[in-house]
Coordinates of C-alpha atoms and ligand atoms in Angstrom, one line a residue:
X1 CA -4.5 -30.6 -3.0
X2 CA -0.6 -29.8 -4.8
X3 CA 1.6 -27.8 -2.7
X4 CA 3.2 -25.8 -5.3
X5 CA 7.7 -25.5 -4.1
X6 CA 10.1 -23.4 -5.5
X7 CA 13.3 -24.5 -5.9
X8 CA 15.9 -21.5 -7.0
X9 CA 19.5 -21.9 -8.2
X10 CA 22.2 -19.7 -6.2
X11 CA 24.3 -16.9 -7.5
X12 CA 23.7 -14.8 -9.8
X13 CA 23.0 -11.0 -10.3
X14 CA 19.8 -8.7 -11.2
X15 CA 20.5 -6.6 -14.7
X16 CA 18.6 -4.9 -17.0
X17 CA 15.2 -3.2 -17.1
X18 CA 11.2 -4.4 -16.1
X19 CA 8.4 -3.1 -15.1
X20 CA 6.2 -5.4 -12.2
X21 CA 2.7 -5.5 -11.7
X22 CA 0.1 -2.7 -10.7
X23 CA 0.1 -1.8 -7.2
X24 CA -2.2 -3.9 -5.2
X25 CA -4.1 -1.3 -2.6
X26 CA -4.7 1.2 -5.8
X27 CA -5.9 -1.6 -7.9
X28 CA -8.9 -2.6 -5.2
X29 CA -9.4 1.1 -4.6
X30 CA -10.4 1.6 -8.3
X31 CA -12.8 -1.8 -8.6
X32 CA -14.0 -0.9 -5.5
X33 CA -14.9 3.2 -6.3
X34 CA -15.3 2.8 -10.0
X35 CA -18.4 0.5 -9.2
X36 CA -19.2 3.1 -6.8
X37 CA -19.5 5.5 -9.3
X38 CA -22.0 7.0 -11.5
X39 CA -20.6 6.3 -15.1
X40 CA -17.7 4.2 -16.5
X41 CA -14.5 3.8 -14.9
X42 CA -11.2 2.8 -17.3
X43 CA -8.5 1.0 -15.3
X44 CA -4.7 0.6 -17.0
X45 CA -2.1 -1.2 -15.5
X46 CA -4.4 -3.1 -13.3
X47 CA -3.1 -5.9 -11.0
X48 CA -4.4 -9.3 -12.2
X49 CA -3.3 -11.1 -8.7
X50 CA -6.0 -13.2 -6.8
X51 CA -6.7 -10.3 -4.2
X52 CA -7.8 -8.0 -6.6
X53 CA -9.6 -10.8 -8.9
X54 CA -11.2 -11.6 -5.4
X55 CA -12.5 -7.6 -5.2
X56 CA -13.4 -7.3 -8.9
X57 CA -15.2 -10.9 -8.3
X58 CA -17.5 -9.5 -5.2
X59 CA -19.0 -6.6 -7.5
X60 CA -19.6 -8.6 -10.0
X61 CA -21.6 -10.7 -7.7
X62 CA -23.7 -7.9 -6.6
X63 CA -24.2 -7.0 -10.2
X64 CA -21.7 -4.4 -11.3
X65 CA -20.5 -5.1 -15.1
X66 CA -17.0 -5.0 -14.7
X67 CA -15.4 -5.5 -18.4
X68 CA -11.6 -7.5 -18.3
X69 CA -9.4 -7.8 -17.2
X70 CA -7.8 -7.9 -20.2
X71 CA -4.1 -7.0 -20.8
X72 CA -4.3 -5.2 -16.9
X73 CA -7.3 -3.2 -18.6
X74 CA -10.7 -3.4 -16.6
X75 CA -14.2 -1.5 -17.0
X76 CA -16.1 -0.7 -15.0
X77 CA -19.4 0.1 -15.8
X78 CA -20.6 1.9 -11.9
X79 CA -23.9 1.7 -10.8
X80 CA -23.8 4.5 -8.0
X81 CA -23.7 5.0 -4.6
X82 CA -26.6 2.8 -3.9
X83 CA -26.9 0.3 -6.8
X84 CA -25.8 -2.7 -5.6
X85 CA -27.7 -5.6 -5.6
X86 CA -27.4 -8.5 -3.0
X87 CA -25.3 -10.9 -3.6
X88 CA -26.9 -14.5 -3.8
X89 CA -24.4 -16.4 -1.3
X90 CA -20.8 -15.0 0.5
X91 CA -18.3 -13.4 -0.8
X92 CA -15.0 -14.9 -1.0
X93 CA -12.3 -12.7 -0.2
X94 CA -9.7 -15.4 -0.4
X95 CA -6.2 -14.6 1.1
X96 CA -7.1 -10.9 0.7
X97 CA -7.4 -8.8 4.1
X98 CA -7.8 -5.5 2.0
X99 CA -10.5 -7.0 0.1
X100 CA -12.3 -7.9 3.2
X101 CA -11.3 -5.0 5.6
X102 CA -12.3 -2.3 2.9
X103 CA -15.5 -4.5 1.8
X104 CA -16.6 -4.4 5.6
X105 CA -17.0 -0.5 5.6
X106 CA -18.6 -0.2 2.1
X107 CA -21.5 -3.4 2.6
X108 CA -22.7 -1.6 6.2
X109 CA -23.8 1.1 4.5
X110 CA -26.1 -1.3 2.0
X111 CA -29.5 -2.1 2.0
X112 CA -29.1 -5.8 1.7
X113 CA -27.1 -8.5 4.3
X114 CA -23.6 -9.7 3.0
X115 CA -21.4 -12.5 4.2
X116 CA -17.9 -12.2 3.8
X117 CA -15.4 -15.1 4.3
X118 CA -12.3 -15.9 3.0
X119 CA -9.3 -18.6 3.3
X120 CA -7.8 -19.8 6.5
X121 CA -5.1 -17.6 6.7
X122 CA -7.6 -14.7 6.1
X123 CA -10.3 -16.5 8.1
X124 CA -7.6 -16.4 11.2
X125 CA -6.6 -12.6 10.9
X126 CA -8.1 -9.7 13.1
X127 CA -11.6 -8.0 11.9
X128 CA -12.2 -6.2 15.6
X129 CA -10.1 -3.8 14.2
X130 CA -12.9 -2.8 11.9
X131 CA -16.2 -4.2 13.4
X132 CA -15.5 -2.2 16.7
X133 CA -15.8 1.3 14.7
X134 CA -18.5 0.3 12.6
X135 CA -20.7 -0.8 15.0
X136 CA -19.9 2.7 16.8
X137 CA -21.3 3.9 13.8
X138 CA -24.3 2.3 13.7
X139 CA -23.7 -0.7 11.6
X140 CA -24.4 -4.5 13.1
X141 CA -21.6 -7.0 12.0
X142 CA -21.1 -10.5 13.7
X143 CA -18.0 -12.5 13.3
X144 CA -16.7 -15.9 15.5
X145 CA -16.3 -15.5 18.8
X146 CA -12.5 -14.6 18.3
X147 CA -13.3 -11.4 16.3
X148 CA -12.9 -13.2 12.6
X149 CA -14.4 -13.7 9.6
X150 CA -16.7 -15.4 8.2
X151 CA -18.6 -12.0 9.3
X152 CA -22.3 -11.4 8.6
X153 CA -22.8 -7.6 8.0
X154 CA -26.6 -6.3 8.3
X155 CA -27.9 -4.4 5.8
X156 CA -30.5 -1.4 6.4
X157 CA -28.6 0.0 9.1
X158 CA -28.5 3.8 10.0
X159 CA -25.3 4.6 9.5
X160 CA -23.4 8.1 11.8
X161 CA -20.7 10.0 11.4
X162 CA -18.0 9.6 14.7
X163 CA -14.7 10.8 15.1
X164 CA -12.6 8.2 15.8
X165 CA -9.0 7.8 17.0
X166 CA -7.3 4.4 15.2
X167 CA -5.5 2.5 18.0
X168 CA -3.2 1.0 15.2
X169 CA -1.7 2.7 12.3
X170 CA -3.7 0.9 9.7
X171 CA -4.8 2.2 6.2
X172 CA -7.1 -0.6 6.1
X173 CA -8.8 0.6 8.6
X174 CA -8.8 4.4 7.6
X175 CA -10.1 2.8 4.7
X176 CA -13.0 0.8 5.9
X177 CA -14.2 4.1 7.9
X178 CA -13.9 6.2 4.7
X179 CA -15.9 3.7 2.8
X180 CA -18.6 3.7 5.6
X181 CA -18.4 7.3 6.0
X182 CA -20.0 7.9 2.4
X183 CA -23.2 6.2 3.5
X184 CA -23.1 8.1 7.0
X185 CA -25.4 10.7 8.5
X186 CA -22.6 14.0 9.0
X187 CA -18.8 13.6 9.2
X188 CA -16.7 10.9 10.0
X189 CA -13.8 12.4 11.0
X190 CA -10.4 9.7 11.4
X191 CA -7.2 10.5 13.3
X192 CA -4.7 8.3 12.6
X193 CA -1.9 7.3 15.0
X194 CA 1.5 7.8 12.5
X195 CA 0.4 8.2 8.6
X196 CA -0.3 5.7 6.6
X197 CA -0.9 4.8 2.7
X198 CA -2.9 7.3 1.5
X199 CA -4.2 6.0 -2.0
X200 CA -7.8 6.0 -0.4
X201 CA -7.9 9.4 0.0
X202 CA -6.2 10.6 -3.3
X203 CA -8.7 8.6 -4.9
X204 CA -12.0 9.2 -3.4
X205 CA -10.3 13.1 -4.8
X206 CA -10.1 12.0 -7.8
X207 CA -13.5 10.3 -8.2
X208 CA -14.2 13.9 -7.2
X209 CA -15.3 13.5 -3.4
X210 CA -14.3 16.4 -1.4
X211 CA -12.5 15.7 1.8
X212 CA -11.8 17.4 5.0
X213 CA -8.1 17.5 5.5
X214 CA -7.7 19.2 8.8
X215 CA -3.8 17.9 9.0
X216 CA -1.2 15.4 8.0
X217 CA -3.3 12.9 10.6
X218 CA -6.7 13.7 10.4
X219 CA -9.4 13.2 8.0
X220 CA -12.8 13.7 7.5
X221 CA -15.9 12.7 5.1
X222 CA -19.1 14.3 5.1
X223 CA -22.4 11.5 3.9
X224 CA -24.3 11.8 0.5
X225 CA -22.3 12.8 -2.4
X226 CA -21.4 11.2 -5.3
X227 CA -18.7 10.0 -7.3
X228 CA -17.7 10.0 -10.9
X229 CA -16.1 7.5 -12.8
X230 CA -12.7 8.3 -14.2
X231 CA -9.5 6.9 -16.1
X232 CA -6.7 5.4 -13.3
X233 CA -3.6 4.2 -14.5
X234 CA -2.0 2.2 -12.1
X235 CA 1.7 2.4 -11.1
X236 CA 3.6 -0.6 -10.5
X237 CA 3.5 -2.0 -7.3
X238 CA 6.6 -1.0 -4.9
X239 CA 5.9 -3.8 -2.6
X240 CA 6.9 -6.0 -5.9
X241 CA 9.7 -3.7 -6.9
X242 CA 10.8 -4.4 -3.2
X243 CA 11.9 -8.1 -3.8
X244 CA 14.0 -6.2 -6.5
X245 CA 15.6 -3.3 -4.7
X246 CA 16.4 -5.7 -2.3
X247 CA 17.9 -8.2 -4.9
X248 CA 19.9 -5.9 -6.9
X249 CA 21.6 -4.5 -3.6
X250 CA 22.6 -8.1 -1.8
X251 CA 24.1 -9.3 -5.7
X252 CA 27.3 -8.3 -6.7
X253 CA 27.2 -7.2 -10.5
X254 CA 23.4 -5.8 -10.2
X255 CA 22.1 -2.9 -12.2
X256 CA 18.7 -2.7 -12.8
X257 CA 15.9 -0.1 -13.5
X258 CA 12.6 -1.1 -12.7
X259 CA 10.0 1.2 -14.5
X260 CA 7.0 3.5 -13.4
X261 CA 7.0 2.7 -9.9
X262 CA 4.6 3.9 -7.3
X263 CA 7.0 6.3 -5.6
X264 CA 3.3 7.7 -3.1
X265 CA 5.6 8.6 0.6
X266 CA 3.3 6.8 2.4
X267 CA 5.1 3.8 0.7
X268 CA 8.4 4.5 0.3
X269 CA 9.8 3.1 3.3
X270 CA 11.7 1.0 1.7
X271 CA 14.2 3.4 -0.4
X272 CA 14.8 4.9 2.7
X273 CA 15.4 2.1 4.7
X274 CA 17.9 0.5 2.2
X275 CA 19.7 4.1 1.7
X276 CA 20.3 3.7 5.6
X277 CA 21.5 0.5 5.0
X278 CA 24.1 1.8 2.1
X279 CA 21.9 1.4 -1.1
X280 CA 22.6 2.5 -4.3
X281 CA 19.3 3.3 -5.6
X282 CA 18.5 6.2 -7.7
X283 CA 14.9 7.9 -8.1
X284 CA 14.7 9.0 -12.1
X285 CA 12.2 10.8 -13.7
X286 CA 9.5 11.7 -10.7
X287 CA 6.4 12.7 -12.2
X288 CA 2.4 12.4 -11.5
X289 CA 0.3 9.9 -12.6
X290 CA -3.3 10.0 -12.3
X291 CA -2.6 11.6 -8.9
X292 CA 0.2 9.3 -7.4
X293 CA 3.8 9.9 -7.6
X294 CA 5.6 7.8 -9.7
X295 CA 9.3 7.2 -11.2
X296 CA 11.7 4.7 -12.3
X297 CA 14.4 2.8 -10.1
X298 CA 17.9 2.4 -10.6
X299 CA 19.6 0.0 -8.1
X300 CA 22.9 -1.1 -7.9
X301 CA 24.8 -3.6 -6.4
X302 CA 26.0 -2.1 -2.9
X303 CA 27.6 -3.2 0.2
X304 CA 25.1 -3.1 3.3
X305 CA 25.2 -2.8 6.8
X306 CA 22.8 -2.9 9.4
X307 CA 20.8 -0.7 11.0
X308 CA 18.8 -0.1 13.7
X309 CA 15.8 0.6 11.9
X310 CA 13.7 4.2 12.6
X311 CA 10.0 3.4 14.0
X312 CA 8.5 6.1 12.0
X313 CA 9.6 4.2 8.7
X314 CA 8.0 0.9 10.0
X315 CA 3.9 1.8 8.7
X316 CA 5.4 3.1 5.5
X317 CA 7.4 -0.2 4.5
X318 CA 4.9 -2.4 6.7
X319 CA 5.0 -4.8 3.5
X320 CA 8.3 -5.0 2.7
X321 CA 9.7 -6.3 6.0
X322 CA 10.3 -9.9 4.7
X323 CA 12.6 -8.6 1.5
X324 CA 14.1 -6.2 3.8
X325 CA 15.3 -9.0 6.4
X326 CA 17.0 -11.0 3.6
X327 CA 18.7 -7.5 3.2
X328 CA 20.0 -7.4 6.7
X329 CA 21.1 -11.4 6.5
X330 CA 23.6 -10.0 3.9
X331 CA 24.6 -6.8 5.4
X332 CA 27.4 -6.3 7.8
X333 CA 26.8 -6.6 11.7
X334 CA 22.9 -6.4 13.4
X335 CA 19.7 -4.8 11.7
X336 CA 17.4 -4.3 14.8
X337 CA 13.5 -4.1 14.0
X338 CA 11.3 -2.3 16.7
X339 CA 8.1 -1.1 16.8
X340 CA 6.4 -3.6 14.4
X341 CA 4.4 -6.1 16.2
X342 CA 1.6 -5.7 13.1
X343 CA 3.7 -7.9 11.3
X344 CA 2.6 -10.8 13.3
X345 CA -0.8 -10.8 12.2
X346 CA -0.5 -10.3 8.2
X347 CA -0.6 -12.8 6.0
X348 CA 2.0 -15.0 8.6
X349 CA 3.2 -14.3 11.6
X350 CA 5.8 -12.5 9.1
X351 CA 8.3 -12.0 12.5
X352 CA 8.5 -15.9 13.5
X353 CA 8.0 -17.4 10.2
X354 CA 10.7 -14.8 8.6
X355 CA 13.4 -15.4 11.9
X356 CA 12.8 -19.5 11.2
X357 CA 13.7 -19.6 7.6
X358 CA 16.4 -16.9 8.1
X359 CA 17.9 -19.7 11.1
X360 CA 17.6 -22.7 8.4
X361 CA 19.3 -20.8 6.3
X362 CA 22.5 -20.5 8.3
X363 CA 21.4 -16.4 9.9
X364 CA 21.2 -16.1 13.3
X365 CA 18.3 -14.2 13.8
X366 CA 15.3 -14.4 16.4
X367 CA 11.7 -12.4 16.8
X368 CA 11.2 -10.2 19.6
X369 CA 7.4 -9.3 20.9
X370 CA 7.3 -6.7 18.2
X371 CA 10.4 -6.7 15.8
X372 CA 13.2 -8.9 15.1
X373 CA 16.8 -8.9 15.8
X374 CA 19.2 -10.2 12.5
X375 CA 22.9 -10.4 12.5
X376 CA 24.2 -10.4 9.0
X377 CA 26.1 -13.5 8.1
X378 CA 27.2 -15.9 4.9
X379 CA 23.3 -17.3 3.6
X380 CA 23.8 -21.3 3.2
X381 CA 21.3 -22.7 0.8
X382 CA 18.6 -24.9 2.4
X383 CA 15.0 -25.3 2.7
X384 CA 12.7 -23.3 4.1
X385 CA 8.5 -23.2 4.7
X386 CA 7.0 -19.6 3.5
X387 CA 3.7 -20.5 5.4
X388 CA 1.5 -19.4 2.2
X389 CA 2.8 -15.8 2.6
X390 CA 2.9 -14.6 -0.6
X391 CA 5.9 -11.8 0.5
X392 CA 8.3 -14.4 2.5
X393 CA 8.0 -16.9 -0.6
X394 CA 9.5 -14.1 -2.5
X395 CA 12.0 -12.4 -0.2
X396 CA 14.1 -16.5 0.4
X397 CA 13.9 -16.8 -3.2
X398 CA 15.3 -13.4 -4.1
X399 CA 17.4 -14.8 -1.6
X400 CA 19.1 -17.3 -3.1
X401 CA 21.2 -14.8 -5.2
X402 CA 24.2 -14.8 -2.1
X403 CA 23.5 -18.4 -1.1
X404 CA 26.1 -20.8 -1.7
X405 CA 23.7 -24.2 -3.0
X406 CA 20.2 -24.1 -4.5
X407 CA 17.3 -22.9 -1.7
X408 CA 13.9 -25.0 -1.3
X409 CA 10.9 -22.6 -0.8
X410 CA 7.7 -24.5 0.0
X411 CA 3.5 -23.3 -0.1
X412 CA 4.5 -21.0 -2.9
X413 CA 1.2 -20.8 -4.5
X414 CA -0.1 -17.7 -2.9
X415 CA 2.6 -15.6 -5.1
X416 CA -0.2 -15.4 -7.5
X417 CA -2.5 -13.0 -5.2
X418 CA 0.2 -10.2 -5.5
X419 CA 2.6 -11.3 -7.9
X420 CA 1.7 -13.7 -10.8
X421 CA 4.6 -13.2 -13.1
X422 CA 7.2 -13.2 -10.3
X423 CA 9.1 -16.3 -11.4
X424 CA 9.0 -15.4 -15.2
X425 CA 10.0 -11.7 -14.1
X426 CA 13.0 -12.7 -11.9
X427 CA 14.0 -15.2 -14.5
X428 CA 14.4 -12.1 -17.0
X429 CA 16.1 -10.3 -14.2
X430 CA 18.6 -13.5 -13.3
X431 CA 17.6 -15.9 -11.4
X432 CA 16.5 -19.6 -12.2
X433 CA 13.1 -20.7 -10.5
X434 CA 11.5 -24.2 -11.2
X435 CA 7.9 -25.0 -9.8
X436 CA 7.4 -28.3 -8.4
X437 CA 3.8 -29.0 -7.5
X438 CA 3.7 -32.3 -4.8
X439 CA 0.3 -33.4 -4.7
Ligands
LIG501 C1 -3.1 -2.1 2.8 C2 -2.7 -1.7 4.1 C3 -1.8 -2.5 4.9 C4 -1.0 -3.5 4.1 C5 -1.8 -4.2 3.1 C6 -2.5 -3.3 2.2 C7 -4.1 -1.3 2.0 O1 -2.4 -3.2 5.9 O2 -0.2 -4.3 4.9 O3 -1.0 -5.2 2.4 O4 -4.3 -1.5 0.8 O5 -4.7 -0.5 2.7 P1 -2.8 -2.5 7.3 O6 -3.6 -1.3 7.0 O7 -3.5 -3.6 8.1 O8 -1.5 -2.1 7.9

């Protein structure tokens, strides 16, 4: 096995315009309800990252003719509520907890048993979460005796409507319940502690599945309808712009617009946190897209200080916590993070693995039960270990634009299941990359 490093020059600024990737969550949503569908679903501006691929990969397996991608276009040719076929062994869901959180609610409601099983880091991650209101519902799912995948799901389960209070703020798990709820006897009916991303729900609209909205927290699904395939075009990805925002702010000289955004409030955490922390970014040109707001970026080179950051904000930038730290190792004086221990069980333990490369870097900064304390500081170059998270491989090599000597980023690999382009993209933008690979 190579270990793929990145090894990024310092200095430099962020000019100029791009447009990243698709968004991630939107691009699984439409795989996963255009092969829902009854008819033919037409995807633009799909992600081609290893998650999705993962998703897109898992129907295809159960025998939905997906066409593409090609360009970020897909087809998808649905076969209905119930026209999946059994798969004929598990289905990898590599590094991608959406992929199997979301897959979990949709396969206990089929007729046919699934296994679902990813990579270590997925393998490790919490799936109580999910199989705890399932089975509530009816649906028989066994994992390891810690509560992880692999999990076997049983098919031919009667599935029930309940009404069901999340314990954490999680769209994955609003998610998995919808996605259940559509196979369910009567209404499932979510309440959700503090809102979360809401592309599930704008989209099951838009595939024209009526919802119960009772308020901004609650939401219900009623068993036995149908859905119809539909055009999506999907915005870029915020969570990538992030790595930009962030980027453009900490570099003196920056001035960048980054195009057609996914701008959806249950995501924008991260314009308003950097605005609290003095950002210069500008939101141009809001419009609707297929359902979901979208507009461009401009950002700006701005000073930044630190903040004590608002809980409310922390489920809609839950993503973007890695680029936001490098943010608050440049600003002036303490950023202080509370409220956030669901960071520790994403991809990394994003709080430890974040306050360790931030400390080899020169920042004092150190991980609390559930946020992280950061005083800003001068970033030294250095080397630093991203764990295979995807987002902190980014956020220390956007870094390296206010570090003093080049910065060593290793188990870089996993960039491709969000962001494939990333080095070519910040290279455009202005900053040098080279891949090393060390078998
Ligand atoms: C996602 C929800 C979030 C997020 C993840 C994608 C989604 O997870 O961190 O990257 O697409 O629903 P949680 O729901 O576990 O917070």
């Amino acid at each position: 096995m190579t270990i793929l490093t990145f090894v990024i020059e310092p200095g430099g600024a962020f000019c100029g315009r791009l447009r990243v990737p698709g968004d991630k969550s939107i691009s699984h949503r439409a795989i996963m309800f255009g092969a829902l569908a009854e008819g033919v679903t037409t995807i633009t501006g799909f992600l081609e990252g290893e998650d999705c691929l993962a998703t897109l990969n898992a129907f295809r397996a159960m025998e939905v003719r997906i066409d593409g991608p090609q360009q970020s276009r897909v087809t998808v040719h649905g076969v209905g509520l119930h026209g999946l076929r059994r798969p004929s062994g598990p289905l990898d869901m590599g590094n991608s907890g959406t992929s199997m959180r979301l897959m979990s609610g949709l396969l206990a409601g089929q007729s046919f048993d699934t296994i679902l099983t990813g990579d270590i880091s997925l393998n490790r991650r919490p799936m109580q979460r999910v199989i705890e209101p399932l089975a509530r519902m009816g649906a028989r799912i066994e994992a390891t005796e810690q509560g992880t995948a692999p999990l076997r799901i049983y098919g031919d389960q009667r599935l029930t409507g309940i009404d069901y209070l999340l314990p954490v703020a999680s769209a994955q798990v609003k998610s998995c319940l919808l996605l259940a709820g559509l196979y369910a006897d009567g209404l499932t009916c979510i309440t959700e502690p503090a809102p979360t991303r809401d592309h599930t729900e704008r989209m099951l609209q838009g595939f024209g599945y009526a919802l119960r909205c009772e308020d901004s927290r609650t939401v219900g699904i009623t068993g036995g309808g149908r859905l119809t395939g539909t055009a999506i075009d999907v915005p870029a990805d915020i969570s990538s712009a992030a790595f930009f925002l962030v980027g453009a702010s900490i570099a003196p000289g920056s001035d960048l617009l980054l195009e057609h955004v996914g701008v959806n409030p249950t995501r924008a955490g991260v314009i308003d946190i950097l605005r609290l922390m003095g950002a210069a970014i500008e939101v141009l040109n809001p419009r609707l897209v297929g359902g979901e707001p979208v507009a461009d970026l401009r950002v700006r080179h701005a000073p930044l200080h630190g903040i004590r950051i608002p809980e409310e904000l922390v489920p809609l930038a839950i993503d973007e916590f890695p680029a936001l730290f490098i943010a608050a190792a440049c600003a002036k004086g303490v950023t202080v993070l509370t409220g956030a221990q669901e960071l520790r069980v994403k991809e990394s333990d994003r709080l430890q693995v974040m306050a360790d490369g931030l400390n080899a870097l020169g920042i004092a900064a150190g991980a609390t039960s559930d946020g992280i304390v950061i005083q800003g500081g001068l970033l030294s170059g250095g080397t630093v270990n991203s764990h295979g998270d995807h987002r902190i491989a980014m956020s220390f090599a956007i870094a390296a634009l206010r570090a003093d000597t080049p910065i060593t980023v290793h188990d870089c690999a996993n960039v491709k299941t969000s962001f494939p382009n990333f080095v070519t993209l910040i290279g455009h933008a202005g900053l040098k990359v080279v891949e090393q690979e060390v078998a």
